[in-house]
mmCIF file of C-alpha atoms in Angstrom:
data_model
loop_
_atom_site.group_PDB
_atom_site.id
_atom_site.type_symbol
_atom_site.label_atom_id
_atom_site.label_comp_id
_atom_site.label_asym_id
_atom_site.label_seq_id
_atom_site.Cartn_x
_atom_site.Cartn_y
_atom_site.Cartn_z
ATOM 1 C CA MET A 261 -15.430 22.248 -45.190
ATOM 2 C CA LYS A 262 -16.483 21.241 -41.688
ATOM 3 C CA LEU A 263 -15.156 17.734 -42.335
ATOM 4 C CA ALA A 264 -11.827 19.154 -43.485
ATOM 5 C CA LYS A 265 -11.498 21.199 -40.286
ATOM 6 C CA ARG A 266 -12.267 18.157 -38.150
ATOM 7 C CA LEU A 267 -9.700 16.117 -40.076
ATOM 8 C CA GLN A 268 -7.143 18.876 -39.591
ATOM 9 C CA ALA A 269 -7.850 18.968 -35.834
ATOM 10 C CA LEU A 270 -7.562 15.175 -35.653
ATOM 11 C CA MET A 271 -4.189 15.210 -37.405
ATOM 12 C CA LEU A 272 -2.988 17.974 -35.101
ATOM 13 C CA GLY A 273 -4.058 15.943 -32.067
ATOM 14 C CA ILE A 274 -2.250 12.844 -33.353
ATOM 15 C CA GLY A 275 0.865 14.943 -33.950
ATOM 16 C CA VAL A 276 0.807 16.288 -30.390
ATOM 17 C CA TRP A 277 0.280 12.774 -29.019
ATOM 18 C CA LEU A 278 3.204 11.401 -31.028
ATOM 19 C CA ALA A 279 5.418 14.288 -29.911
ATOM 20 C CA ALA A 280 4.571 13.610 -26.281
ATOM 21 C CA ALA A 281 4.910 9.844 -26.499
ATOM 22 C CA PRO A 282 8.672 9.668 -25.784
ATOM 23 C CA SER A 283 8.132 11.412 -22.416
ATOM 24 C CA TRP A 284 5.776 8.604 -21.406
ATOM 25 C CA ALA A 285 8.356 5.934 -22.068
ATOM 26 C CA VAL A 286 9.002 3.893 -18.912
ATOM 27 C CA GLY A 287 10.876 0.701 -18.159
ATOM 28 C CA ASN A 288 10.140 -2.289 -15.963
ATOM 29 C CA SER A 289 10.060 -1.525 -12.259
ATOM 30 C CA GLU A 290 12.433 -3.608 -10.123
ATOM 31 C CA GLY A 291 10.110 -5.836 -8.130
ATOM 32 C CA GLY A 292 7.067 -3.947 -9.405
ATOM 33 C CA PRO A 293 4.910 -3.926 -12.541
ATOM 34 C CA ALA A 294 6.506 -4.523 -15.939
ATOM 35 C CA VAL A 295 5.742 -2.766 -19.201
ATOM 36 C CA ASN A 296 2.796 -4.448 -20.967
ATOM 37 C CA GLN A 297 2.423 -6.932 -18.092
ATOM 38 C CA LEU A 298 -0.744 -9.000 -18.464
ATOM 39 C CA ASN A 299 -0.249 -11.844 -15.986
ATOM 40 C CA LEU A 300 -0.117 -11.658 -12.189
ATOM 41 C CA ALA A 301 3.145 -10.636 -10.526
ATOM 42 C CA ALA A 302 5.807 -13.357 -10.623
ATOM 43 C CA PRO A 303 5.435 -15.354 -7.352
ATOM 44 C CA VAL A 304 8.252 -15.530 -4.802
ATOM 45 C CA THR A 305 6.350 -17.382 -2.063
ATOM 46 C CA LYS A 306 4.628 -20.784 -1.957
ATOM 47 C CA ILE A 307 1.288 -19.085 -1.299
ATOM 48 C CA ALA A 308 1.695 -16.850 -4.349
ATOM 49 C CA GLU A 309 2.587 -19.909 -6.459
ATOM 50 C CA ASP A 310 -0.588 -21.646 -5.260
ATOM 51 C CA ILE A 311 -2.642 -18.533 -6.095
ATOM 52 C CA HIS A 312 -1.158 -18.563 -9.615
ATOM 53 C CA TRP A 313 -2.030 -22.225 -10.039
ATOM 54 C CA MET A 314 -5.565 -21.599 -8.755
ATOM 55 C CA HIS A 315 -5.958 -18.635 -11.074
ATOM 56 C CA TRP A 316 -5.026 -20.603 -14.184
ATOM 57 C CA MET A 317 -6.968 -23.702 -13.113
ATOM 58 C CA VAL A 318 -10.177 -21.670 -12.748
ATOM 59 C CA MET A 319 -9.473 -19.899 -16.035
ATOM 60 C CA GLY A 320 -9.124 -23.324 -17.702
ATOM 61 C CA VAL A 321 -12.387 -24.581 -16.215
ATOM 62 C CA CYS A 322 -14.205 -21.428 -17.317
ATOM 63 C CA LEU A 323 -12.766 -21.736 -20.842
ATOM 64 C CA PHE A 324 -13.799 -25.409 -21.065
ATOM 65 C CA ILE A 325 -17.360 -24.577 -19.939
ATOM 66 C CA PHE A 326 -17.516 -21.683 -22.399
ATOM 67 C CA VAL A 327 -16.418 -23.831 -25.341
ATOM 68 C CA ALA A 328 -18.675 -26.767 -24.362
ATOM 69 C CA VAL A 329 -21.837 -24.691 -23.828
ATOM 70 C CA PHE A 330 -21.475 -22.481 -26.880
ATOM 71 C CA GLY A 331 -20.301 -25.433 -28.986
ATOM 72 C CA VAL A 332 -23.459 -27.405 -28.170
ATOM 73 C CA MET A 333 -25.610 -24.320 -28.658
ATOM 74 C CA PHE A 334 -24.206 -23.399 -32.075
ATOM 75 C CA TYR A 335 -24.218 -27.054 -33.211
ATOM 76 C CA SER A 336 -27.898 -27.345 -32.253
ATOM 77 C CA ILE A 337 -28.788 -24.104 -34.028
ATOM 78 C CA PHE A 338 -26.995 -25.177 -37.227
ATOM 79 C CA LYS A 339 -27.950 -28.881 -37.269
ATOM 80 C CA HIS A 340 -31.584 -28.419 -36.334
ATOM 81 C CA ARG A 341 -32.407 -25.240 -38.246
ATOM 82 C CA LYS A 342 -35.828 -24.868 -39.854
ATOM 83 C CA SER A 343 -34.374 -24.409 -43.373
ATOM 84 C CA VAL A 344 -33.279 -28.082 -43.510
ATOM 85 C CA GLY A 345 -36.740 -29.225 -42.462
ATOM 86 C CA HIS A 346 -36.035 -30.113 -38.847
ATOM 87 C CA LYS A 347 -39.138 -30.664 -36.765
ATOM 88 C CA PRO A 348 -38.874 -29.383 -33.165
ATOM 89 C CA ALA A 349 -39.255 -31.952 -30.404
ATOM 90 C CA THR A 350 -42.481 -31.827 -28.438
ATOM 91 C CA PHE A 351 -41.386 -33.484 -25.170
ATOM 92 C CA HIS A 352 -41.462 -31.673 -21.829
ATOM 93 C CA GLU A 353 -39.055 -32.264 -18.965
ATOM 94 C CA SER A 354 -36.195 -34.739 -18.945
ATOM 95 C CA THR A 355 -35.157 -36.292 -15.654
ATOM 96 C CA ALA A 356 -31.736 -37.248 -17.015
ATOM 97 C CA VAL A 357 -31.013 -33.691 -18.222
ATOM 98 C CA GLU A 358 -32.181 -32.114 -14.966
ATOM 99 C CA ILE A 359 -29.974 -34.444 -12.924
ATOM 100 C CA ALA A 360 -27.046 -33.724 -15.225
ATOM 101 C CA TRP A 361 -27.315 -29.907 -15.045
ATOM 102 C CA THR A 362 -27.563 -30.123 -11.248
ATOM 103 C CA VAL A 363 -24.813 -32.642 -10.568
ATOM 104 C CA VAL A 364 -22.234 -31.383 -13.085
ATOM 105 C CA PRO A 365 -22.140 -27.740 -11.826
ATOM 106 C CA PHE A 366 -22.045 -29.049 -8.245
ATOM 107 C CA LEU A 367 -19.007 -31.191 -9.040
ATOM 108 C CA ILE A 368 -17.340 -28.259 -10.818
ATOM 109 C CA VAL A 369 -17.860 -25.946 -7.811
ATOM 110 C CA ILE A 370 -16.561 -28.580 -5.396
ATOM 111 C CA GLY A 371 -13.567 -29.181 -7.651
ATOM 112 C CA MET A 372 -12.648 -25.483 -7.429
ATOM 113 C CA ALA A 373 -13.606 -24.929 -3.779
ATOM 114 C CA LEU A 374 -11.440 -27.697 -2.301
ATOM 115 C CA PRO A 375 -8.034 -26.380 -3.497
ATOM 116 C CA ALA A 376 -9.146 -22.772 -2.867
ATOM 117 C CA THR A 377 -10.033 -23.620 0.739
ATOM 118 C CA LYS A 378 -6.683 -25.347 1.220
ATOM 119 C CA ILE A 379 -4.887 -22.187 0.043
ATOM 120 C CA VAL A 380 -6.975 -19.882 2.279
ATOM 121 C CA VAL A 381 -6.285 -22.063 5.325
ATOM 122 C CA ALA A 382 -2.541 -21.963 4.561
ATOM 123 C CA MET A 383 -2.688 -18.160 4.218
ATOM 124 C CA LYS A 384 -4.115 -17.868 7.757
ATOM 125 C CA ASP A 385 -1.535 -20.160 9.386
ATOM 126 C CA THR A 386 0.651 -17.575 11.156
ATOM 127 C CA SER A 387 2.052 -20.042 13.710
ATOM 128 C CA ASN A 388 5.780 -20.453 14.502
ATOM 129 C CA PRO A 389 7.156 -17.344 12.777
ATOM 130 C CA ASP A 390 10.880 -16.592 12.663
ATOM 131 C CA LEU A 391 10.176 -12.870 12.733
ATOM 132 C CA THR A 392 7.188 -10.812 13.905
ATOM 133 C CA ILE A 393 6.725 -7.248 12.651
ATOM 134 C CA LYS A 394 3.989 -4.810 13.624
ATOM 135 C CA VAL A 395 2.684 -2.773 10.699
ATOM 136 C CA THR A 396 0.710 0.412 11.360
ATOM 137 C CA GLY A 397 -1.085 2.194 8.541
ATOM 138 C CA MET A 398 -1.491 5.939 8.829
ATOM 139 C CA GLN A 399 -2.362 8.702 6.396
ATOM 140 C CA TRP A 400 -0.196 8.349 4.351
ATOM 141 C CA LYS A 401 2.752 6.248 5.420
ATOM 142 C CA TRP A 402 3.547 2.953 7.112
ATOM 143 C CA GLY A 403 5.083 2.357 10.518
ATOM 144 C CA TYR A 404 7.156 -0.807 11.112
ATOM 145 C CA GLU A 405 8.172 -2.224 14.496
ATOM 146 C CA TYR A 406 10.202 -5.444 14.754
ATOM 147 C CA LEU A 407 8.597 -7.175 17.739
ATOM 148 C CA LYS A 408 10.260 -10.611 17.835
ATOM 149 C CA GLY A 409 13.201 -12.325 16.181
ATOM 150 C CA GLU A 410 16.463 -10.911 14.913
ATOM 151 C CA GLY A 411 16.127 -7.141 14.741
ATOM 152 C CA GLN A 412 13.760 -6.877 17.720
ATOM 153 C CA GLY A 413 13.445 -3.250 18.774
ATOM 154 C CA ILE A 414 13.982 -1.716 15.339
ATOM 155 C CA SER A 415 11.249 0.697 14.291
ATOM 156 C CA PHE A 416 10.862 3.305 11.586
ATOM 157 C CA LEU A 417 8.376 5.058 9.337
ATOM 158 C CA SER A 418 8.218 4.404 5.602
ATOM 159 C CA ALA A 419 6.862 7.076 3.255
ATOM 160 C CA LEU A 420 6.751 7.841 -0.434
ATOM 161 C CA SER A 421 10.088 9.092 -1.771
ATOM 162 C CA THR A 422 9.034 10.107 -5.281
ATOM 163 C CA PRO A 423 9.911 13.824 -5.574
ATOM 164 C CA ARG A 424 7.013 16.262 -5.762
ATOM 165 C CA GLU A 425 8.563 17.611 -8.955
ATOM 166 C CA GLN A 426 7.538 14.332 -10.644
ATOM 167 C CA ILE A 427 4.026 14.362 -9.169
ATOM 168 C CA GLY A 428 2.894 17.971 -9.512
ATOM 169 C CA ALA A 429 0.012 19.409 -7.521
ATOM 170 C CA PRO A 430 -3.551 20.587 -8.115
ATOM 171 C CA GLY A 431 -3.247 23.118 -10.942
ATOM 172 C CA MET A 432 0.506 22.478 -11.299
ATOM 173 C CA LEU A 433 2.011 20.106 -13.860
ATOM 174 C CA PRO A 434 5.038 17.949 -12.925
ATOM 175 C CA THR A 435 8.357 19.558 -13.819
ATOM 176 C CA ALA A 436 10.592 16.463 -13.747
ATOM 177 C CA ALA A 437 10.580 13.228 -15.746
ATOM 178 C CA ARG A 438 8.975 10.280 -13.970
ATOM 179 C CA GLY A 439 11.162 7.307 -13.089
ATOM 180 C CA ASP A 440 10.414 3.606 -13.511
ATOM 181 C CA ASN A 441 9.402 3.379 -9.832
ATOM 182 C CA TYR A 442 7.096 6.404 -9.904
ATOM 183 C CA LEU A 443 4.818 6.305 -6.821
ATOM 184 C CA ILE A 444 6.144 2.863 -5.786
ATOM 185 C CA GLU A 445 9.384 3.920 -4.049
ATOM 186 C CA VAL A 446 9.915 4.722 -0.361
ATOM 187 C CA ASP A 447 12.505 6.337 1.897
ATOM 188 C CA ASN A 448 12.724 3.348 4.294
ATOM 189 C CA GLU A 449 12.188 -0.182 2.965
ATOM 190 C CA LEU A 450 10.929 -3.069 5.081
ATOM 191 C CA VAL A 451 13.879 -5.472 5.269
ATOM 192 C CA VAL A 452 13.488 -9.207 5.956
ATOM 193 C CA PRO A 453 15.657 -12.336 5.580
ATOM 194 C CA VAL A 454 15.110 -14.843 2.787
ATOM 195 C CA LYS A 455 13.412 -18.201 3.495
ATOM 196 C CA LYS A 456 12.265 -17.087 6.948
ATOM 197 C CA LYS A 457 8.617 -17.029 7.990
ATOM 198 C CA VAL A 458 7.647 -13.416 8.668
ATOM 199 C CA ARG A 459 4.444 -12.740 10.592
ATOM 200 C CA LEU A 460 2.893 -9.306 10.128
ATOM 201 C CA VAL A 461 0.610 -7.894 12.826
ATOM 202 C CA LEU A 462 -1.421 -5.101 11.286
ATOM 203 C CA THR A 463 -3.454 -2.200 12.610
ATOM 204 C CA ALA A 464 -4.095 1.450 11.713
ATOM 205 C CA ASN A 465 -4.385 4.669 13.666
ATOM 206 C CA ASP A 466 -6.838 6.616 11.490
ATOM 207 C CA VAL A 467 -8.729 4.880 8.669
ATOM 208 C CA ILE A 468 -8.700 1.452 7.042
ATOM 209 C CA HIS A 469 -5.588 0.702 4.987
ATOM 210 C CA ALA A 470 -4.472 -2.551 3.338
ATOM 211 C CA TRP A 471 -0.915 -3.914 3.111
ATOM 212 C CA MET A 472 -0.406 -5.692 -0.205
ATOM 213 C CA ILE A 473 2.574 -7.194 -2.022
ATOM 214 C CA PRO A 474 1.333 -9.091 -5.128
ATOM 215 C CA ALA A 475 4.541 -11.134 -5.506
ATOM 216 C CA PHE A 476 4.017 -12.519 -1.968
ATOM 217 C CA GLY A 477 0.299 -13.252 -2.466
ATOM 218 C CA VAL A 478 -0.387 -11.071 0.598
ATOM 219 C CA LYS A 479 -3.190 -8.540 1.063
ATOM 220 C CA GLN A 480 -4.396 -7.791 4.585
ATOM 221 C CA ASP A 481 -6.535 -4.905 5.840
ATOM 222 C CA ALA A 482 -5.181 -2.721 8.672
ATOM 223 C CA ILE A 483 -8.173 -1.530 10.719
ATOM 224 C CA PRO A 484 -8.136 1.072 13.538
ATOM 225 C CA GLY A 485 -8.860 -0.565 16.902
ATOM 226 C CA PHE A 486 -8.350 -4.091 15.581
ATOM 227 C CA VAL A 487 -5.354 -6.356 15.086
ATOM 228 C CA ARG A 488 -5.086 -8.633 12.064
ATOM 229 C CA ASP A 489 -2.178 -10.807 11.034
ATOM 230 C CA THR A 490 -0.799 -12.472 7.949
ATOM 231 C CA TRP A 491 2.512 -13.973 6.896
ATOM 232 C CA PHE A 492 4.903 -14.614 4.056
ATOM 233 C CA LYS A 493 8.149 -16.477 3.423
ATOM 234 C CA ALA A 494 10.070 -15.121 0.458
ATOM 235 C CA GLU A 495 12.031 -17.778 -1.409
ATOM 236 C CA LYS A 496 14.195 -15.318 -3.383
ATOM 237 C CA THR A 497 16.219 -12.262 -2.468
ATOM 238 C CA GLY A 498 15.337 -8.996 -4.164
ATOM 239 C CA VAL A 499 13.078 -5.957 -3.965
ATOM 240 C CA TYR A 500 9.320 -6.363 -4.094
ATOM 241 C CA ARG A 501 6.761 -3.576 -4.358
ATOM 242 C CA GLY A 502 3.114 -3.060 -3.522
ATOM 243 C CA GLN A 503 0.704 -0.335 -2.438
ATOM 244 C CA CYS A 504 -2.061 0.352 0.028
ATOM 245 C CA ALA A 505 -5.019 -1.525 -1.451
ATOM 246 C CA GLU A 506 -7.801 0.252 0.451
ATOM 247 C CA LEU A 507 -9.154 3.659 -0.578
ATOM 248 C CA CYS A 508 -7.908 5.552 2.480
ATOM 249 C CA GLY A 509 -8.131 9.221 1.597
ATOM 250 C CA LYS A 510 -6.903 12.018 -0.602
ATOM 251 C CA GLU A 511 -3.359 10.671 -0.981
ATOM 252 C CA HIS A 512 -4.217 6.977 -1.006
ATOM 253 C CA ALA A 513 -2.100 6.609 -4.160
ATOM 254 C CA PHE A 514 0.933 7.871 -2.228
ATOM 255 C CA MET A 515 1.236 4.890 0.183
ATOM 256 C CA PRO A 516 3.634 2.477 -1.521
ATOM 257 C CA ILE A 517 5.157 -0.567 0.170
ATOM 258 C CA VAL A 518 8.661 -1.813 -0.603
ATOM 259 C CA VAL A 519 10.125 -4.990 0.899
ATOM 260 C CA ARG A 520 13.808 -5.828 0.468
ATOM 261 C CA VAL A 521 14.588 -9.532 0.972
ATOM 262 C CA LEU A 522 18.222 -10.176 1.930
ATOM 263 C CA SER A 523 20.334 -13.257 2.525
ATOM 264 C CA GLU A 524 20.678 -14.247 6.184
ATOM 265 C CA LYS A 525 24.167 -12.734 6.433
ATOM 266 C CA ASP A 526 23.163 -9.484 4.725
ATOM 267 C CA TYR A 527 20.108 -9.255 6.943
ATOM 268 C CA SER A 528 22.258 -9.655 10.076
ATOM 269 C CA ASP A 529 24.545 -6.905 8.772
ATOM 270 C CA TRP A 530 21.509 -4.649 8.145
ATOM 271 C CA VAL A 531 20.189 -5.281 11.669
ATOM 272 C CA ALA A 532 23.549 -4.364 13.214
ATOM 273 C CA LYS A 533 23.777 -1.194 11.106
ATOM 274 C CA LYS A 534 20.182 -0.178 11.841
ATOM 275 C CA GLN A 535 20.541 -0.705 15.574
ATOM 276 C CA LYS A 536 23.732 1.365 15.545
ATOM 277 C CA GLU A 537 21.934 4.169 13.689
ATOM 278 C CA MET A 538 19.009 4.093 16.107
ATOM 279 C CA LYS A 539 21.326 4.233 19.081
ATOM 280 C CA ALA A 540 23.139 7.201 17.575
ATOM 281 C CA LYS A 541 19.866 9.020 16.960
ATOM 282 C CA ALA A 542 18.361 8.254 20.338
ATOM 283 C CA ASP A 543 17.743 11.443 22.209
ATOM 284 C CA ASP A 544 17.796 11.979 25.917
ATOM 285 C CA PRO A 545 14.288 13.241 26.750
ATOM 286 C CA SER A 546 15.680 15.031 29.786
ATOM 287 C CA LYS A 547 17.926 17.239 27.655
ATOM 288 C CA VAL A 548 16.929 20.917 27.623
ATOM 289 C CA TRP A 549 17.055 22.432 24.148
ATOM 290 C CA THR A 550 17.075 26.040 23.003
ATOM 291 C CA VAL A 551 14.310 27.444 20.837
ATOM 292 C CA ASP A 552 16.616 27.741 17.824
ATOM 293 C CA GLU A 553 17.810 24.128 18.184
ATOM 294 C CA LEU A 554 14.250 22.828 18.323
ATOM 295 C CA LYS A 555 13.117 25.051 15.437
ATOM 296 C CA GLN A 556 15.970 23.816 13.234
ATOM 297 C CA ARG A 557 15.181 20.179 13.893
ATOM 298 C CA GLY A 558 11.424 20.757 13.850
ATOM 299 C CA GLU A 559 11.573 22.150 10.334
ATOM 300 C CA GLN A 560 12.950 18.814 9.105
ATOM 301 C CA VAL A 561 10.319 16.836 11.012
ATOM 302 C CA TYR A 562 7.580 19.096 9.643
ATOM 303 C CA ALA A 563 8.780 18.698 6.036
ATOM 304 C CA GLN A 564 8.868 14.897 6.348
ATOM 305 C CA ASN A 565 5.580 14.374 8.172
ATOM 306 C CA CYS A 566 3.289 17.410 8.146
ATOM 307 C CA ALA A 567 3.864 19.450 4.979
ATOM 308 C CA ALA A 568 1.916 17.019 2.762
ATOM 309 C CA CYS A 569 -1.348 18.146 4.428
ATOM 310 C CA HIS A 570 -0.645 21.497 6.092
ATOM 311 C CA GLN A 571 1.672 22.657 3.262
ATOM 312 C CA ALA A 572 5.189 24.024 3.669
ATOM 313 C CA ASN A 573 3.797 27.544 4.163
ATOM 314 C CA GLY A 574 1.427 26.383 6.919
ATOM 315 C CA LYS A 575 -1.625 27.506 4.956
ATOM 316 C CA GLY A 576 -3.176 24.010 4.787
ATOM 317 C CA ALA A 577 -5.677 22.959 2.100
ATOM 318 C CA PRO A 578 -8.986 24.876 2.397
ATOM 319 C CA GLY A 579 -11.875 22.495 2.956
ATOM 320 C CA ALA A 580 -9.582 19.536 3.662
ATOM 321 C CA PHE A 581 -6.742 20.367 6.062
ATOM 322 C CA PRO A 582 -6.674 23.366 8.428
ATOM 323 C CA ALA A 583 -3.979 26.005 8.258
ATOM 324 C CA LEU A 584 -1.404 26.085 11.070
ATOM 325 C CA ASP A 585 -0.467 29.672 10.307
ATOM 326 C CA GLY A 586 -2.581 31.645 12.800
ATOM 327 C CA SER A 587 -4.315 28.530 14.130
ATOM 328 C CA PRO A 588 -5.677 28.896 17.700
ATOM 329 C CA MET A 589 -4.434 25.335 18.320
ATOM 330 C CA VAL A 590 -0.853 26.419 17.562
ATOM 331 C CA VAL A 591 -0.728 29.882 19.135
ATOM 332 C CA GLY A 592 -2.817 28.877 22.196
ATOM 333 C CA GLY A 593 -1.810 26.763 25.208
ATOM 334 C CA LYS A 594 0.830 24.155 24.374
ATOM 335 C CA ASP A 595 -0.811 21.317 26.315
ATOM 336 C CA ALA A 596 -3.656 21.090 23.792
ATOM 337 C CA GLN A 597 -1.229 20.919 20.875
ATOM 338 C CA ILE A 598 0.872 18.239 22.562
ATOM 339 C CA LYS A 599 -2.278 16.170 23.099
ATOM 340 C CA MET A 600 -3.309 16.708 19.480
ATOM 341 C CA VAL A 601 -0.053 15.409 17.978
ATOM 342 C CA LEU A 602 0.039 12.450 20.374
ATOM 343 C CA GLU A 603 -3.549 11.317 19.959
ATOM 344 C CA GLY A 604 -4.723 12.876 16.687
ATOM 345 C CA LYS A 605 -8.284 13.912 15.926
ATOM 346 C CA GLY A 606 -10.466 13.305 12.871
ATOM 347 C CA ALA A 607 -8.227 13.297 9.779
ATOM 348 C CA MET A 608 -5.217 14.199 11.942
ATOM 349 C CA PRO A 609 -3.362 10.936 12.731
ATOM 350 C CA ALA A 610 -1.682 10.211 16.053
ATOM 351 C CA TRP A 611 2.072 10.735 15.839
ATOM 352 C CA LYS A 612 3.158 8.587 18.795
ATOM 353 C CA ALA A 613 5.601 6.776 16.523
ATOM 354 C CA LEU A 614 7.807 9.888 16.499
ATOM 355 C CA SER A 615 10.225 10.398 19.398
ATOM 356 C CA ASP A 616 9.616 12.869 22.225
ATOM 357 C CA THR A 617 12.335 15.130 20.858
ATOM 358 C CA GLU A 618 10.927 15.045 17.327
ATOM 359 C CA LEU A 619 7.448 15.954 18.592
ATOM 360 C CA ALA A 620 8.797 18.725 20.825
ATOM 361 C CA ALA A 621 10.803 20.059 17.890
ATOM 362 C CA VAL A 622 7.937 20.111 15.396
ATOM 363 C CA ILE A 623 5.559 21.715 17.909
ATOM 364 C CA THR A 624 8.125 24.392 18.726
ATOM 365 C CA TYR A 625 8.702 24.939 15.006
ATOM 366 C CA THR A 626 5.015 25.519 14.287
ATOM 367 C CA ARG A 627 4.660 27.895 17.255
ATOM 368 C CA ASN A 628 7.484 30.086 15.939
ATOM 369 C CA SER A 629 6.974 29.956 12.169
ATOM 370 C CA TRP A 630 5.101 31.965 9.547
ATOM 371 C CA SER A 631 3.054 34.645 11.383
ATOM 372 C CA ASN A 632 2.860 32.593 14.613
ATOM 373 C CA LYS A 633 4.367 34.102 17.758
ATOM 374 C CA ALA A 634 2.889 31.980 20.535
ATOM 375 C CA GLU A 635 3.440 33.119 24.111
ATOM 376 C CA GLN A 636 4.362 29.545 25.091
ATOM 377 C CA ASN A 637 6.838 29.334 22.228
ATOM 378 C CA ILE A 638 8.889 26.303 23.281
ATOM 379 C CA VAL A 639 8.065 22.690 24.169
ATOM 380 C CA GLN A 640 10.775 20.493 25.700
ATOM 381 C CA PRO A 641 10.933 16.682 25.100
ATOM 382 C CA ALA A 642 10.287 16.088 28.814
ATOM 383 C CA GLU A 643 6.876 17.778 28.452
ATOM 384 C CA VAL A 644 5.955 15.447 25.604
ATOM 385 C CA LEU A 645 7.172 12.447 27.607
ATOM 386 C CA ALA A 646 5.031 13.517 30.575
ATOM 387 C CA ALA A 647 1.953 13.888 28.356
ATOM 388 C CA ARG A 648 2.646 10.523 26.728
ATOM 389 C CA ASN A 649 2.726 8.779 30.114
ATOM 390 C CA LYS A 650 -0.487 10.320 31.450
#
């Protein structure tokens, strides 16, 4: 009877699993992982091709050693078994064997180390780049600044663009079907030209992150207070995806990286368009705004940059992120709050990458939202600029 009930429960479970299976169906991600992918990501750089070759060469060596060692072992066991009357040898030590099992592994290690060293040295050769881009990791987004080469002066933040409806929340199931690029799609892609050497200068402003694109054969840590660099030269146009590869906090899984490689002409067109957009969005820090203007703009800045931790209702996440609703930092003197958003503290990252107007807007928004009614209820961009230059 008990067995019948268990069998019934098992069948019910299988039925539920089969009913749910269609909702799990996903397709190949453009530039990301493919369904049932077993091998490494398809290489689009010379370094990645070399890593593939090294990977399969080492696999071949390991397979050969496995077959040779176990072949000899099983042959010896079968050929010299006691049941056929074999008498065990009585000798001790063999100079020839000892030399062989010392020299052969040494030659194998050298045979693998030489090409591996050549690849590592090539990976660290960041000289003579066509383009230099600064990459800043922050919880939980990436900042990109084009320092040298075509596009110099362009800067933007890149964050996860997968809707929260597909992700859900603690205690809340997702309400929308997940796309093929679930958790590996961003609002602003890093754009580079094809067949150009791109040097990345990496750092972080809070904890250790790691910038990784498997198809490029690139993985480099971004460490607060330090500068590291790496490079890649994509040989094919297209979209390529990766993620932060260092456990960096609660939403580590929400730090995707997307690189779009364009032809030289398309890249020039993108640079012109981006520079035009930036010029249009540039704000005069001397402009005096009204409270309502700043609140309206600050709400957008808050939703894009702050709501992930402090929540849209300003209540925060108890035990992890403080509430802004009723916070002494928000309803107190504005100088302390300006310093906080510029420099960060603890888990709070520095937000210097945002413009003076954006920071003034989001501070003003928090000081006039929810139950907050701060006496100093407005911060102008000029005040942020003054604090930034101290």
